[in-house]
Amino acid sequence: MPAVTNASVLSTRFGEITVVTQGNRVVRVVLPGHDAPLAAPSDASERAATHIAQYLSRSRTQWNLDIAVPAGTPFQLAVWRALTAIPFGETRTYGQIAEAIGHPRAARAVGTACALNPVPLLVPCHRVVPAGGGVGNYAGGTAMKAALLGMEREVIAHAVSYTHLTLPT
């Protein structure tokens, strides 16, 4: 019996983002400008949409969601796993990801895997950039990608650090 699909739509400054869930797991994030399935929302899809809204409003830097990528080749799955290791506010080049997964000459294939990522934002393909500079392509558009990277850098720059704080004992 196929799993029931639910979807919640989030209006953002970029346009509508749709979060698709099956059961309690996020299986797809549809960025603005792409066709999204019509389905009733669920608690899980609403929770995931809230997480994304918090991220976009600079109040969330990590996910606490169950994510299930529905399909992918072994290469794509390796790329998507590597993307989840890129810390918030940092970037890697397509070549660095290719190297990290053991395919140092596959930078273009990494770009293709990023373009096919079914859960952008949650699996942060926006954090992968060209070695030659610029932001590169993005399913939500280059303006969205540049804004996401800028927002993450800004959040990190304004984060409070207590590494030099001395507290009374």
PDB file of C-alpha atoms in Angstrom:
ATOM      1  CA  MET A   1       0.000   0.000   0.000  1.00  0.00           C
ATOM      2  CA  PRO A   2       1.575   3.319  -1.030  1.00  0.00           C
ATOM      3  CA  ALA A   3       2.269   5.850   1.687  1.00  0.00           C
ATOM      4  CA  VAL A   4      -0.077   8.816   1.967  1.00  0.00           C
ATOM      5  CA  THR A   5       1.490  12.010   0.669  1.00  0.00           C
ATOM      6  CA  ASN A   6       0.840  15.311   2.388  1.00  0.00           C
ATOM      7  CA  ALA A   7       2.055  18.790   1.523  1.00  0.00           C
ATOM      8  CA  SER A   8       2.308  22.163   3.195  1.00  0.00           C
ATOM      9  CA  VAL A   9       2.925  25.398   1.326  1.00  0.00           C
ATOM     10  CA  LEU A  10       5.062  28.129   2.796  1.00  0.00           C
ATOM     11  CA  SER A  11       4.933  31.653   1.354  1.00  0.00           C
ATOM     12  CA  THR A  12       8.396  33.216   1.418  1.00  0.00           C
ATOM     13  CA  ARG A  13      10.093  36.277  -0.022  1.00  0.00           C
ATOM     14  CA  PHE A  14      11.342  33.971  -2.795  1.00  0.00           C
ATOM     15  CA  GLY A  15       7.899  32.575  -3.600  1.00  0.00           C
ATOM     16  CA  GLU A  16       6.072  29.462  -2.476  1.00  0.00           C
ATOM     17  CA  ILE A  17       8.035  26.541  -1.051  1.00  0.00           C
ATOM     18  CA  THR A  18       6.167  23.252  -0.729  1.00  0.00           C
ATOM     19  CA  VAL A  19       7.176  20.574   1.744  1.00  0.00           C
ATOM     20  CA  VAL A  20       5.998  17.061   0.882  1.00  0.00           C
ATOM     21  CA  THR A  21       5.852  14.327   3.485  1.00  0.00           C
ATOM     22  CA  GLN A  22       4.968  10.653   3.614  1.00  0.00           C
ATOM     23  CA  GLY A  23       4.118   9.646   7.119  1.00  0.00           C
ATOM     24  CA  ASN A  24       6.444  11.595   9.399  1.00  0.00           C
ATOM     25  CA  ARG A  25       9.249  11.912   6.846  1.00  0.00           C
ATOM     26  CA  VAL A  26      10.016  14.766   4.491  1.00  0.00           C
ATOM     27  CA  VAL A  27      10.461  13.290   1.008  1.00  0.00           C
ATOM     28  CA  ARG A  28      10.562  16.414  -1.139  1.00  0.00           C
ATOM     29  CA  VAL A  29      10.993  20.172  -0.943  1.00  0.00           C
ATOM     30  CA  VAL A  30       9.748  22.063  -3.984  1.00  0.00           C
ATOM     31  CA  LEU A  31      11.344  25.458  -4.486  1.00  0.00           C
ATOM     32  CA  PRO A  32       9.605  28.451  -6.090  1.00  0.00           C
ATOM     33  CA  GLY A  33       9.052  28.187  -9.820  1.00  0.00           C
ATOM     34  CA  HIS A  34       8.556  24.424  -9.854  1.00  0.00           C
ATOM     35  CA  ASP A  35       5.346  22.416  -9.950  1.00  0.00           C
ATOM     36  CA  ALA A  36       4.374  21.076  -6.564  1.00  0.00           C
ATOM     37  CA  PRO A  37       1.879  18.337  -5.807  1.00  0.00           C
ATOM     38  CA  LEU A  38      -1.469  19.300  -4.376  1.00  0.00           C
ATOM     39  CA  ALA A  39      -2.166  17.413  -1.173  1.00  0.00           C
ATOM     40  CA  ALA A  40      -3.610  18.064   2.242  1.00  0.00           C
ATOM     41  CA  PRO A  41      -1.211  19.233   4.929  1.00  0.00           C
ATOM     42  CA  SER A  42      -0.298  17.037   7.872  1.00  0.00           C
ATOM     43  CA  ASP A  43       1.329  17.667  11.226  1.00  0.00           C
ATOM     44  CA  ALA A  44       4.628  16.464   9.747  1.00  0.00           C
ATOM     45  CA  SER A  45       4.466  18.694   6.664  1.00  0.00           C
ATOM     46  CA  GLU A  46       3.421  21.684   8.783  1.00  0.00           C
ATOM     47  CA  ARG A  47       6.290  21.028  11.215  1.00  0.00           C
ATOM     48  CA  ALA A  48       8.787  20.875   8.350  1.00  0.00           C
ATOM     49  CA  ALA A  49       7.369  24.069   6.827  1.00  0.00           C
ATOM     50  CA  THR A  50       7.754  25.758  10.223  1.00  0.00           C
ATOM     51  CA  HIS A  51      11.387  24.630  10.374  1.00  0.00           C
ATOM     52  CA  ILE A  52      12.041  26.143   6.945  1.00  0.00           C
ATOM     53  CA  ALA A  53      10.262  29.375   7.923  1.00  0.00           C
ATOM     54  CA  GLN A  54      12.457  29.587  11.040  1.00  0.00           C
ATOM     55  CA  TYR A  55      15.566  28.977   8.930  1.00  0.00           C
ATOM     56  CA  LEU A  56      14.592  31.732   6.496  1.00  0.00           C
ATOM     57  CA  SER A  57      13.900  34.108   9.397  1.00  0.00           C
ATOM     58  CA  ARG A  58      17.391  33.420  10.796  1.00  0.00           C
ATOM     59  CA  SER A  59      16.202  31.621  13.931  1.00  0.00           C
ATOM     60  CA  ARG A  60      17.135  28.033  12.966  1.00  0.00           C
ATOM     61  CA  THR A  61      20.571  26.771  11.938  1.00  0.00           C
ATOM     62  CA  GLN A  62      19.947  23.030  11.992  1.00  0.00           C
ATOM     63  CA  TRP A  63      17.138  20.626  11.234  1.00  0.00           C
ATOM     64  CA  ASN A  64      15.285  18.364  13.603  1.00  0.00           C
ATOM     65  CA  LEU A  65      13.276  16.499  10.975  1.00  0.00           C
ATOM     66  CA  ASP A  66      13.033  12.979   9.615  1.00  0.00           C
ATOM     67  CA  ILE A  67      14.126  13.136   5.979  1.00  0.00           C
ATOM     68  CA  ALA A  68      13.790  10.208   3.587  1.00  0.00           C
ATOM     69  CA  VAL A  69      15.243  10.651   0.127  1.00  0.00           C
ATOM     70  CA  PRO A  70      12.953   8.483  -2.014  1.00  0.00           C
ATOM     71  CA  ALA A  71      15.475   7.423  -4.674  1.00  0.00           C
ATOM     72  CA  GLY A  72      18.879   8.119  -6.118  1.00  0.00           C
ATOM     73  CA  THR A  73      21.874   6.437  -7.676  1.00  0.00           C
ATOM     74  CA  PRO A  74      24.719   5.398  -5.377  1.00  0.00           C
ATOM     75  CA  PHE A  75      26.693   8.415  -6.669  1.00  0.00           C
ATOM     76  CA  GLN A  76      23.823  10.830  -5.984  1.00  0.00           C
ATOM     77  CA  LEU A  77      23.299   9.406  -2.503  1.00  0.00           C
ATOM     78  CA  ALA A  78      27.022   9.853  -1.773  1.00  0.00           C
ATOM     79  CA  VAL A  79      26.846  13.480  -2.923  1.00  0.00           C
ATOM     80  CA  TRP A  80      23.727  14.191  -0.887  1.00  0.00           C
ATOM     81  CA  ARG A  81      25.329  12.619   2.211  1.00  0.00           C
ATOM     82  CA  ALA A  82      28.408  14.792   1.693  1.00  0.00           C
ATOM     83  CA  LEU A  83      26.232  17.908   1.416  1.00  0.00           C
ATOM     84  CA  THR A  84      24.783  17.271   4.862  1.00  0.00           C
ATOM     85  CA  ALA A  85      28.312  17.524   6.278  1.00  0.00           C
ATOM     86  CA  ILE A  86      28.779  21.132   5.074  1.00  0.00           C
ATOM     87  CA  PRO A  87      28.332  23.298   8.181  1.00  0.00           C
ATOM     88  CA  PHE A  88      25.807  26.114   8.275  1.00  0.00           C
ATOM     89  CA  GLY A  89      27.394  29.289   6.898  1.00  0.00           C
ATOM     90  CA  GLU A  90      30.155  27.497   4.999  1.00  0.00           C
ATOM     91  CA  THR A  91      30.535  26.463   1.368  1.00  0.00           C
ATOM     92  CA  ARG A  92      32.381  23.797  -0.574  1.00  0.00           C
ATOM     93  CA  THR A  93      33.185  23.656  -4.256  1.00  0.00           C
ATOM     94  CA  TYR A  94      31.807  21.036  -6.591  1.00  0.00           C
ATOM     95  CA  GLY A  95      35.359  19.698  -6.868  1.00  0.00           C
ATOM     96  CA  GLN A  96      35.752  19.463  -3.096  1.00  0.00           C
ATOM     97  CA  ILE A  97      32.575  17.410  -2.854  1.00  0.00           C
ATOM     98  CA  ALA A  98      33.763  15.184  -5.709  1.00  0.00           C
ATOM     99  CA  GLU A  99      37.054  14.657  -3.886  1.00  0.00           C
ATOM    100  CA  ALA A 100      35.287  13.982  -0.578  1.00  0.00           C
ATOM    101  CA  ILE A 101      33.236  11.150  -2.070  1.00  0.00           C
ATOM    102  CA  GLY A 102      36.207   9.568  -3.829  1.00  0.00           C
ATOM    103  CA  HIS A 103      35.524  10.806  -7.379  1.00  0.00           C
ATOM    104  CA  PRO A 104      37.967  13.719  -7.752  1.00  0.00           C
ATOM    105  CA  ARG A 105      37.276  14.206 -11.471  1.00  0.00           C
ATOM    106  CA  ALA A 106      33.493  14.269 -11.131  1.00  0.00           C
ATOM    107  CA  ALA A 107      32.809  17.926 -10.266  1.00  0.00           C
ATOM    108  CA  ARG A 108      30.249  18.270 -13.079  1.00  0.00           C
ATOM    109  CA  ALA A 109      28.474  15.110 -11.968  1.00  0.00           C
ATOM    110  CA  VAL A 110      28.330  16.564  -8.458  1.00  0.00           C
ATOM    111  CA  GLY A 111      26.590  19.604  -9.969  1.00  0.00           C
ATOM    112  CA  THR A 112      24.067  17.321 -11.645  1.00  0.00           C
ATOM    113  CA  ALA A 113      23.440  15.484  -8.372  1.00  0.00           C
ATOM    114  CA  CYS A 114      22.903  18.821  -6.642  1.00  0.00           C
ATOM    115  CA  ALA A 115      20.375  19.809  -9.320  1.00  0.00           C
ATOM    116  CA  LEU A 116      18.483  16.545  -8.724  1.00  0.00           C
ATOM    117  CA  ASN A 117      18.447  16.869  -4.924  1.00  0.00           C
ATOM    118  CA  PRO A 118      14.835  16.136  -3.916  1.00  0.00           C
ATOM    119  CA  VAL A 119      15.090  17.994  -0.600  1.00  0.00           C
ATOM    120  CA  PRO A 120      16.942  21.277  -1.207  1.00  0.00           C
ATOM    121  CA  LEU A 121      17.465  23.459   1.853  1.00  0.00           C
ATOM    122  CA  LEU A 122      17.314  20.379   4.092  1.00  0.00           C
ATOM    123  CA  VAL A 123      20.146  18.733   2.158  1.00  0.00           C
ATOM    124  CA  PRO A 124      22.033  21.981   1.537  1.00  0.00           C
ATOM    125  CA  CYS A 125      23.009  21.911  -2.129  1.00  0.00           C
ATOM    126  CA  HIS A 126      22.946  25.721  -2.010  1.00  0.00           C
ATOM    127  CA  ARG A 127      26.239  25.540  -0.083  1.00  0.00           C
ATOM    128  CA  VAL A 128      28.086  24.136  -3.113  1.00  0.00           C
ATOM    129  CA  VAL A 129      29.716  26.756  -5.332  1.00  0.00           C
ATOM    130  CA  PRO A 130      32.009  26.833  -8.376  1.00  0.00           C
ATOM    131  CA  ALA A 131      35.760  26.889  -7.769  1.00  0.00           C
ATOM    132  CA  GLY A 132      36.084  29.876 -10.096  1.00  0.00           C
ATOM    133  CA  GLY A 133      33.814  32.081  -7.991  1.00  0.00           C
ATOM    134  CA  GLY A 134      30.201  33.112  -8.057  1.00  0.00           C
ATOM    135  CA  VAL A 135      27.328  31.118  -6.657  1.00  0.00           C
ATOM    136  CA  GLY A 136      26.582  28.751  -9.515  1.00  0.00           C
ATOM    137  CA  ASN A 137      23.168  27.459 -10.495  1.00  0.00           C
ATOM    138  CA  TYR A 138      20.318  26.603  -8.146  1.00  0.00           C
ATOM    139  CA  ALA A 139      16.838  25.152  -8.588  1.00  0.00           C
ATOM    140  CA  GLY A 140      15.370  28.195  -6.818  1.00  0.00           C
ATOM    141  CA  GLY A 141      17.420  30.573  -8.961  1.00  0.00           C
ATOM    142  CA  THR A 142      20.788  32.210  -8.457  1.00  0.00           C
ATOM    143  CA  ALA A 143      19.267  35.157  -6.562  1.00  0.00           C
ATOM    144  CA  MET A 144      17.773  32.768  -3.996  1.00  0.00           C
ATOM    145  CA  LYS A 145      21.051  30.857  -3.676  1.00  0.00           C
ATOM    146  CA  ALA A 146      23.047  34.068  -3.174  1.00  0.00           C
ATOM    147  CA  ALA A 147      20.510  35.273  -0.588  1.00  0.00           C
ATOM    148  CA  LEU A 148      20.651  31.970   1.335  1.00  0.00           C
ATOM    149  CA  LEU A 149      24.456  32.002   1.415  1.00  0.00           C
ATOM    150  CA  GLY A 150      24.484  35.655   2.480  1.00  0.00           C
ATOM    151  CA  MET A 151      21.910  35.038   5.186  1.00  0.00           C
ATOM    152  CA  GLU A 152      23.882  32.097   6.589  1.00  0.00           C
ATOM    153  CA  ARG A 153      27.133  34.106   6.630  1.00  0.00           C
ATOM    154  CA  GLU A 154      25.330  36.967   8.365  1.00  0.00           C
ATOM    155  CA  VAL A 155      23.874  34.674  11.037  1.00  0.00           C
ATOM    156  CA  ILE A 156      27.315  33.194  11.715  1.00  0.00           C
ATOM    157  CA  ALA A 157      28.948  36.653  11.812  1.00  0.00           C
ATOM    158  CA  HIS A 158      26.448  37.844  14.411  1.00  0.00           C
ATOM    159  CA  ALA A 159      26.443  34.695  16.509  1.00  0.00           C
ATOM    160  CA  VAL A 160      27.452  35.202  20.089  1.00  0.00           C
ATOM    161  CA  SER A 161      30.616  33.382  21.031  1.00  0.00           C
ATOM    162  CA  TYR A 162      31.441  32.592  24.630  1.00  0.00           C
ATOM    163  CA  THR A 163      34.880  31.109  24.044  1.00  0.00           C
ATOM    164  CA  HIS A 164      36.490  33.897  26.106  1.00  0.00           C
ATOM    165  CA  LEU A 165      33.813  34.251  28.757  1.00  0.00           C
ATOM    166  CA  THR A 166      34.926  33.687  32.337  1.00  0.00           C
ATOM    167  CA  LEU A 167      32.174  32.768  34.748  1.00  0.00           C
ATOM    168  CA  PRO A 168      32.477  32.780  38.538  1.00  0.00           C
ATOM    169  CA  THR A 169      32.930  29.343  40.045  1.00  0.00           C
TER     170      THR A 169
END
